[in-house]
Short mmCIF file of C-alpha atoms in Angstrom, two decimals:
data_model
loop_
_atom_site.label_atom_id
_atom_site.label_comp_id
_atom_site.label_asym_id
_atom_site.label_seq_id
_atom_site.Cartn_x
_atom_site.Cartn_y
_atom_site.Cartn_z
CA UNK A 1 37.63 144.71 70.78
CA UNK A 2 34.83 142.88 72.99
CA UNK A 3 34.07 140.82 69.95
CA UNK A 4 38.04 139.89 69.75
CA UNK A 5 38.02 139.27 73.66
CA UNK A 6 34.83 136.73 73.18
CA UNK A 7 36.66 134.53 70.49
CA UNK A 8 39.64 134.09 72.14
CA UNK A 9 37.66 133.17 75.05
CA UNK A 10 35.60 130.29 72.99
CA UNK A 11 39.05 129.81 71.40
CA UNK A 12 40.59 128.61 74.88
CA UNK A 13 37.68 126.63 75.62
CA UNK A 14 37.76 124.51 73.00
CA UNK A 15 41.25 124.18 73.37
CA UNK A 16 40.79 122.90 76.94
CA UNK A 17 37.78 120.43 76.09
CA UNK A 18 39.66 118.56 73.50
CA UNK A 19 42.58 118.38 75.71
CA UNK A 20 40.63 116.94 78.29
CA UNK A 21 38.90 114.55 75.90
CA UNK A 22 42.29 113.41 74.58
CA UNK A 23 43.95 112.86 78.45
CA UNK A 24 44.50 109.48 79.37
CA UNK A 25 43.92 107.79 82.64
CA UNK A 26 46.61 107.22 85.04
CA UNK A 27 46.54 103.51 85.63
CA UNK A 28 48.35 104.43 88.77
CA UNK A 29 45.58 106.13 90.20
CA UNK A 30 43.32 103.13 90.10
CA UNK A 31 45.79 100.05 92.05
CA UNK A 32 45.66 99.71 95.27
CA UNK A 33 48.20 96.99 97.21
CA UNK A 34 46.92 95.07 100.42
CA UNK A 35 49.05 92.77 102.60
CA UNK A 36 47.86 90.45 104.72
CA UNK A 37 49.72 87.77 107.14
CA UNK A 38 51.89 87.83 109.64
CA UNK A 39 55.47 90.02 110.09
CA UNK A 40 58.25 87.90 108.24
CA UNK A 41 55.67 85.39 106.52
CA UNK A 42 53.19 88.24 104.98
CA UNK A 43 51.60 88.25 101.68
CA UNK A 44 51.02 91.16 99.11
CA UNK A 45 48.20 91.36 96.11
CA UNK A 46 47.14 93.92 94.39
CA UNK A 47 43.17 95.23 93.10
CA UNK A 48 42.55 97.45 90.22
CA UNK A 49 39.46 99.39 90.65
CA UNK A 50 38.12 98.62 87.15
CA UNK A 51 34.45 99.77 87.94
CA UNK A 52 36.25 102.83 88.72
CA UNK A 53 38.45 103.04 85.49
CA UNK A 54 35.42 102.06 83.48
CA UNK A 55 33.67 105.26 84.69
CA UNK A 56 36.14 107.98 84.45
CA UNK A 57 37.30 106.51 80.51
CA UNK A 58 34.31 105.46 78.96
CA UNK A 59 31.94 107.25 81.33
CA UNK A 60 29.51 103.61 81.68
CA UNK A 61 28.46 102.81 85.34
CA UNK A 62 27.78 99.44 86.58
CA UNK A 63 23.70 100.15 85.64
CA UNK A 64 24.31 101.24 82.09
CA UNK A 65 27.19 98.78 81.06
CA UNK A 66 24.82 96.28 79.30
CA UNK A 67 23.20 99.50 77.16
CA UNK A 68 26.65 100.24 75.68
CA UNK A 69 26.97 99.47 72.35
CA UNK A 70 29.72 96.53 70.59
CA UNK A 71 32.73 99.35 69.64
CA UNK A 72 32.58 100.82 73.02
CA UNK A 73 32.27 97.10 74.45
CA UNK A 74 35.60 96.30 72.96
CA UNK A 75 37.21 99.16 73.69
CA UNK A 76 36.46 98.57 77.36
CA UNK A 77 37.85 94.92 76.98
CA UNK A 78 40.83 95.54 75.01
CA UNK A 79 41.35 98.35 77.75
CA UNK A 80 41.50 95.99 80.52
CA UNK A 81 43.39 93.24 79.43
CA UNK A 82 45.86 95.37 78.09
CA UNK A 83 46.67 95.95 81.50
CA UNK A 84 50.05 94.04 83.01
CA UNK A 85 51.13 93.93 86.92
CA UNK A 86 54.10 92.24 88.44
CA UNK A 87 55.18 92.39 91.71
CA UNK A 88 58.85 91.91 92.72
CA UNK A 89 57.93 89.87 95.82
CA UNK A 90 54.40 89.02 97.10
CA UNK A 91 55.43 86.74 100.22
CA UNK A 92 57.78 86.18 103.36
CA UNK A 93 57.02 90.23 103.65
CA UNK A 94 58.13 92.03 106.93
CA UNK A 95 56.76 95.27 108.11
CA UNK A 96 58.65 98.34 106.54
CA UNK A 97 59.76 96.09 103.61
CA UNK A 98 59.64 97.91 99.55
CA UNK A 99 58.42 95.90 96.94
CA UNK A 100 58.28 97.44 93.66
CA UNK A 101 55.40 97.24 91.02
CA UNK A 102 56.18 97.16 87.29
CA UNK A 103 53.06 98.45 85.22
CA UNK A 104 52.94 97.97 81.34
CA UNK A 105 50.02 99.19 79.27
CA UNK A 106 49.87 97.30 75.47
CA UNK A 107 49.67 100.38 73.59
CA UNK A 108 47.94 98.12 71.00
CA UNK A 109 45.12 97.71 72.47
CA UNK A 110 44.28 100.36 73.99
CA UNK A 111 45.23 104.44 73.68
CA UNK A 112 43.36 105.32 76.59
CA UNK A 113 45.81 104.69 79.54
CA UNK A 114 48.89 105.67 80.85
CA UNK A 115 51.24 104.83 83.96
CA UNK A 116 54.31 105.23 85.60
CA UNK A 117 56.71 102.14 85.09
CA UNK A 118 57.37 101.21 88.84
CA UNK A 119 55.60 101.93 91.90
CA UNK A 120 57.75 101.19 95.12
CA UNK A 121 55.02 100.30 97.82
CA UNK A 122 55.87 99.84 101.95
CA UNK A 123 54.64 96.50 103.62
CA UNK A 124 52.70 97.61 106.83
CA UNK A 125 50.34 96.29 108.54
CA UNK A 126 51.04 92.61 109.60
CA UNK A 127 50.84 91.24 112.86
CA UNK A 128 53.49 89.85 115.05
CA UNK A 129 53.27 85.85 114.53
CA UNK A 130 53.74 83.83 117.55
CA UNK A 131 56.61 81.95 117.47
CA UNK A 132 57.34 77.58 117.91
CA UNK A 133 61.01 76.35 118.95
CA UNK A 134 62.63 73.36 118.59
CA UNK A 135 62.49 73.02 122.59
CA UNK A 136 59.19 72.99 122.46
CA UNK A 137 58.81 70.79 119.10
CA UNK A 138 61.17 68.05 121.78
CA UNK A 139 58.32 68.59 124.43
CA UNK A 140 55.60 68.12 122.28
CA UNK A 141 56.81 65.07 119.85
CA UNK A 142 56.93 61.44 121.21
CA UNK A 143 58.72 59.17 118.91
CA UNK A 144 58.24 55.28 119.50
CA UNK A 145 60.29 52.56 117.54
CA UNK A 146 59.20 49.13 115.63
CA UNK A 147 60.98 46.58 113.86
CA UNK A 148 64.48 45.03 114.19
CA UNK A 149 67.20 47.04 115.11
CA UNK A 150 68.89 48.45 111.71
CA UNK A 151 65.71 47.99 110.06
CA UNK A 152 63.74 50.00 112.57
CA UNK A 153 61.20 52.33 111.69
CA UNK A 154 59.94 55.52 113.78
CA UNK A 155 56.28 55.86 114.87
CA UNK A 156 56.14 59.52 115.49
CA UNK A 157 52.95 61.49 116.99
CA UNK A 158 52.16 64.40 119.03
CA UNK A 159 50.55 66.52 122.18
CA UNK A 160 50.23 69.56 120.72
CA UNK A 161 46.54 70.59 120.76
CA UNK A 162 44.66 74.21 119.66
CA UNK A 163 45.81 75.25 116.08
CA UNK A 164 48.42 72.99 116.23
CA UNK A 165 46.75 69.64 116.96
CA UNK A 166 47.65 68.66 113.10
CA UNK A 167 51.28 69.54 112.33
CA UNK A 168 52.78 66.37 111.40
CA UNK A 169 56.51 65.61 111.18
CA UNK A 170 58.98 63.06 109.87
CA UNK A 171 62.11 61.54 109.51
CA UNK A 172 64.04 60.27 106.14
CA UNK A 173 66.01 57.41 108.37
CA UNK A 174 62.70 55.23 108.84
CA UNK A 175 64.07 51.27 107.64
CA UNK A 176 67.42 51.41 108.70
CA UNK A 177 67.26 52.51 112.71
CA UNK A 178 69.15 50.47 114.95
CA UNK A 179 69.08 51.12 118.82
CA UNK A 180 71.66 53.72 119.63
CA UNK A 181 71.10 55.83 116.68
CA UNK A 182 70.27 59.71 116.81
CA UNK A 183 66.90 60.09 114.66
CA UNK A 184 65.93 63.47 113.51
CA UNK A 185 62.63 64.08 113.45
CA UNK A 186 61.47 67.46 111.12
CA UNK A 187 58.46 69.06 110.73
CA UNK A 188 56.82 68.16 107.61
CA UNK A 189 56.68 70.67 104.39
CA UNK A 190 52.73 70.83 104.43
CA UNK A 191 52.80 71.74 108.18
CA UNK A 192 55.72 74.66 107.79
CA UNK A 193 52.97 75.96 104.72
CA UNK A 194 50.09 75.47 107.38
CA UNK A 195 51.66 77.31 110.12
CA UNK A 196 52.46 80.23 108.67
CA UNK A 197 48.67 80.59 107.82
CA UNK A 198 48.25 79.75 111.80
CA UNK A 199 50.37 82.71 112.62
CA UNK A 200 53.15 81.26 114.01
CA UNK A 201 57.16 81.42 112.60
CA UNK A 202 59.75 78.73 113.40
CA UNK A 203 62.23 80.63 115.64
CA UNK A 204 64.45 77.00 115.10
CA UNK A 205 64.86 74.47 112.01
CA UNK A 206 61.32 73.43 113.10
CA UNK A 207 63.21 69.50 114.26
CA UNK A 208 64.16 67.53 117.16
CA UNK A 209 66.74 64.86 117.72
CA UNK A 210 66.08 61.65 119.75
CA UNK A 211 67.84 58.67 120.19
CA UNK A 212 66.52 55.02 119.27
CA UNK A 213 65.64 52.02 121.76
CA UNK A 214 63.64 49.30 122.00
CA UNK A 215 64.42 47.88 118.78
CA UNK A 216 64.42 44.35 118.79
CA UNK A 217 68.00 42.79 118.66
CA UNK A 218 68.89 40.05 115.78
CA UNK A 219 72.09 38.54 115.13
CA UNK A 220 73.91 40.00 112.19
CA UNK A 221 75.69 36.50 111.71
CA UNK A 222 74.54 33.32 113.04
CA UNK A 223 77.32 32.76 114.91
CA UNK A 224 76.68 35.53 116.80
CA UNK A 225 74.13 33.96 118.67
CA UNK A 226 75.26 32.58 122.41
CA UNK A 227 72.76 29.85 122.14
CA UNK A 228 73.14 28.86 118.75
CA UNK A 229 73.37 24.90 119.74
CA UNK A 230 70.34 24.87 121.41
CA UNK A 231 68.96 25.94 118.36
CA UNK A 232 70.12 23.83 115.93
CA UNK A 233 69.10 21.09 118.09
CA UNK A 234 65.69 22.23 118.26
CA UNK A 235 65.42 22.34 114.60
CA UNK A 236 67.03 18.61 114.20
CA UNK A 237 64.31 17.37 116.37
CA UNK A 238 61.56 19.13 114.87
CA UNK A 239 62.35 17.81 111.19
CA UNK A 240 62.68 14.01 113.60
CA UNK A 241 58.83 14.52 114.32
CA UNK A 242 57.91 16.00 111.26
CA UNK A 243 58.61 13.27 109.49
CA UNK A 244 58.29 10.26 111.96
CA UNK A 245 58.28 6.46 110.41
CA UNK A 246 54.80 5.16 110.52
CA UNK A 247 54.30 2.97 113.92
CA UNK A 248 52.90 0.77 111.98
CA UNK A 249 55.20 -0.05 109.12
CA UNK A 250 53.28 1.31 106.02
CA UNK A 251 55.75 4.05 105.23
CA UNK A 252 59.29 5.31 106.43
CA UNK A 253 61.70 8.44 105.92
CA UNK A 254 64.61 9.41 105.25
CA UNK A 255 65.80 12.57 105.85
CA UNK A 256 69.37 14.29 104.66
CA UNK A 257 70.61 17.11 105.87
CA UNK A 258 72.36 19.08 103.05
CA UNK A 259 73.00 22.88 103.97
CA UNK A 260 72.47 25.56 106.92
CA UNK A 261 71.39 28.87 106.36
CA UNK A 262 70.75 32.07 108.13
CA UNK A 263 69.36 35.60 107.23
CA UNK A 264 69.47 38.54 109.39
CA UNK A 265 66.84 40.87 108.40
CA UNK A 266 63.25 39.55 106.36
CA UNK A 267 62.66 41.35 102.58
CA UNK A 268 59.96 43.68 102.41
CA UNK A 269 58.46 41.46 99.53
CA UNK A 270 58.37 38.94 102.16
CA UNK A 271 54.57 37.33 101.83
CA UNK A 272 53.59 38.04 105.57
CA UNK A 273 52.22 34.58 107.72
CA UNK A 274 48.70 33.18 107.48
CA UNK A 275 46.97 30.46 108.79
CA UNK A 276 47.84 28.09 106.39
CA UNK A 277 51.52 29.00 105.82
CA UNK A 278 54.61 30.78 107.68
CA UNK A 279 56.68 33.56 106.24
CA UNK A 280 60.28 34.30 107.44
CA UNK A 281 60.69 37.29 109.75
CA UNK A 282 63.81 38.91 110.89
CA UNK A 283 66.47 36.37 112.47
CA UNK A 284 65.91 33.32 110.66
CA UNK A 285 68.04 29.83 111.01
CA UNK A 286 67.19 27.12 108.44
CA UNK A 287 68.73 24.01 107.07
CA UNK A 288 67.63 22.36 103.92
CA UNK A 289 66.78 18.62 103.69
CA UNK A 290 65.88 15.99 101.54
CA UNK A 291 63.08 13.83 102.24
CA UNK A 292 62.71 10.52 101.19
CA UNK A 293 59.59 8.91 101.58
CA UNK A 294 59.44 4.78 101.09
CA UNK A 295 56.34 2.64 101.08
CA UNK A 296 55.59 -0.91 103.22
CA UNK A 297 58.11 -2.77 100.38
CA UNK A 298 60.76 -0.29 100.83
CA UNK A 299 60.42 1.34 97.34
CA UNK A 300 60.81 5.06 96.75
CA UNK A 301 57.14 6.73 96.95
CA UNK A 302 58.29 9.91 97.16
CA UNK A 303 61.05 12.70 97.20
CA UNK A 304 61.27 16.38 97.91
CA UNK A 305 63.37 19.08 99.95
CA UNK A 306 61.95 20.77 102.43
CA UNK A 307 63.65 24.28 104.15
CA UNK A 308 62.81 23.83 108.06
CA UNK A 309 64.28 25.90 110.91
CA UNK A 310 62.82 28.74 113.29
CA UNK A 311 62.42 32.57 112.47
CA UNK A 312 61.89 35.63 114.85
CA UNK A 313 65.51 34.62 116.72
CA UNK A 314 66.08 37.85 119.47
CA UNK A 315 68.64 38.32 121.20
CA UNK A 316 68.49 39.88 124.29
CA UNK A 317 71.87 42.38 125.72
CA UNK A 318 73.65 39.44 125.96
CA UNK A 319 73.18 37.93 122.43
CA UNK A 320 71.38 34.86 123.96
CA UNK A 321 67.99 33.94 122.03
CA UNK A 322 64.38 33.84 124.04
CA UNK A 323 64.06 30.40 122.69
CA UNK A 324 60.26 30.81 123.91
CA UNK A 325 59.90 33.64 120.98
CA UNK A 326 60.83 31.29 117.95
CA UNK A 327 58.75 30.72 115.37
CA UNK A 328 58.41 27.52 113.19
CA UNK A 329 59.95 28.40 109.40
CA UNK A 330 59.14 25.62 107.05
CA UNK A 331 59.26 25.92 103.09
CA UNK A 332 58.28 22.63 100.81
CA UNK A 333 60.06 22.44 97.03
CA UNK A 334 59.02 19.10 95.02
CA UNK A 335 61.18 16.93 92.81
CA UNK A 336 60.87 19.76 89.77
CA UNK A 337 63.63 21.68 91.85
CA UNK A 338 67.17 20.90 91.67
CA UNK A 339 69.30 20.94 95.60
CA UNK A 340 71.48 23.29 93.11
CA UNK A 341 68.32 25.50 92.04
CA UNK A 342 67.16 25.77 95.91
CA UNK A 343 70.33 26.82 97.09
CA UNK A 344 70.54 29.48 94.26
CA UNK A 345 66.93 30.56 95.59
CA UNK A 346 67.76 30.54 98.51
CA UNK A 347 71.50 33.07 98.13
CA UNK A 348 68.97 35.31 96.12
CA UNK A 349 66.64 35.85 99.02
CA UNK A 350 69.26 36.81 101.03
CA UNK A 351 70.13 33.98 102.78
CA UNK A 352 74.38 33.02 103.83
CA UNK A 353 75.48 30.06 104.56
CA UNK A 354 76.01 28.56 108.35
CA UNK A 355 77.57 25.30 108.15
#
């Protein structure tokens, strides 16, 4: 009978040691979820303790693992990267949130794992961010306005200082602002990213509204301009002493008036001014001329057409021109051009016609 009891004894023993050799780790066990951030904007990731998991499988420590041998090696390898974990939402996390964990184990790599398909975790933890308004965004932005009035652009900058000193913001109407107009100023996608890692939550649309002035004014038609005679006169006697006769009878001119032309607003491909030549700017009145240059005897020496007028024509709230602000426009074409070619040229870049 006592030798009976004994076997069934070692019997259950056995039993028990290869059941315990067979079990497989619960991958479970071994995750752990942090979260990090701020209430609203926090962020979740996950660690797997594979020192950990390394031990209780294979039974290697951190000091033995290079005395292993290849099999059990690539057991430990296949082990670990047979390991998948998805999160169903890892950021904009608030405080009492559940996010759920899928876990898969590739049963074809390894036979030494098991885990529960979802693990539904709480988000705790995160701190209270501070919080920016869109009052305080008006307080803190100063927006300042260049260029002509509906082709103004917005200079924006700021006061805020700390943590904040580098938000930046913008505004998608720059180019086309005219005085009057309500410009929306947001803050920029890089800086939204940047403050939630500064702790702080929009309690607004993180924007501002202000309204546009100080543009300068120019004429949207020429004969829109009060002063417009003065200058056209200005023009005629500028060409006069351009192209004066010589005093003392070796050459004369002749010069022809053949079309007016005004533009409202300068192209962007515009080359700018230098000191060698001028570039038209916004508000520009031109006319186009031939000149006619003879010699002593009265013969034809030379011909070209020449585009001469002023640029930089601003009005003030009465649609008068500062004739003090004008600038000198003058363009020279030789005899290769056509009058039909310049005027072409000169519809193409924008110019209308103010005869």
């Amino acid at each position: 009978m006592f030798k009976v009891f004994i076997k069934t004894i070692i019997f259950l023993g056995l039993i028990s040691l290869l059941a315990a050799c067979n079990s497989k780790a619960d991958l479970s066990d071994y995750l752990d979820v942090q979260f990090s951030g701020y209430d609203s904007i926090g962020t979740a990731d996950y660690t797997i303790d594979e020192s950990k998991l390394v031990k209780d499988v294979f039974d290697v420590s951190e000091n033995s693992f290079f005395n292993i041998d290849a099999k059990t090696f690539t057991e430990i390898e296949d082990m670990l990267s047979s390991i998948s974990v998805n999160m169903s939402k890892d950021e904009n996390l608030s405080n009492g949130e559940e996010i759920t964990l899928s876990l898969k184990i590739d049963k074809e790599k390894t036979n030494k794992l098991k885990t529960k398909d979802n693990i539904k975790v709480t988000v705790s933890g995160l701190e209270k961010p501070k919080e920016l308004s869109d009052d305080e965004i008006e307080k803190r932005v100063v927006v300042n306005y260049t260029g002509a009035s509906g082709k103004g652009n917005a200079q924006i900058e700021t006061t805020f200082d700390g943590d904040l000193r580098n938000l930046s913001f913008v505004t998608n109407q720059d180019g086309g602002i005219k005085n009057g107009d309500t410009i929306t100023v947001k803050m920029s996608d890089e800086s939204k990213d940047e403050l939630a890692n500064l702790g702080y939550i929009l309690s607004g649309k993180g924007q501002a509204t202000f309204v546009a002035s100080n543009l300068t004014a120019v004429a949207e038609k020429h004969t829109d301009i009060i002063n417009l005679k003065d200058i056209e006169r200005l023009i005629s006697e500028g060409i006069n002493r351009e192209y004066q006769d010589s005093d003392w009878g070796f050459y004369k001119y002749e010069v022809i008036k053949e079309h007016s032309f005004y533009r409202q607003f300068k192209r962007d491909d515009d080359e700018p001014s230098d000191w060698f030549t001028s570039s038209p700017s916004n508000g520009t009145l031109v006319n186009l001329y031939t000149i006619k240059k003879y010699d002593d005897k009265g013969s034809l020496e030379d011909k070209f057409t020449t585009v001469f007028g002023f640029t930089d024509i601003i009005l003030d709230e009465n649609n008068k021109a500062s004739l003090v602000d004008l600038n000198h426009y003058s363009y020279t074409y030789d005899d290769t051009y056509s009058l039909e070619s310049i005027v072409k040229l000169m519809e193409g870049y924008g110019y209308h016609s103010a005869e």
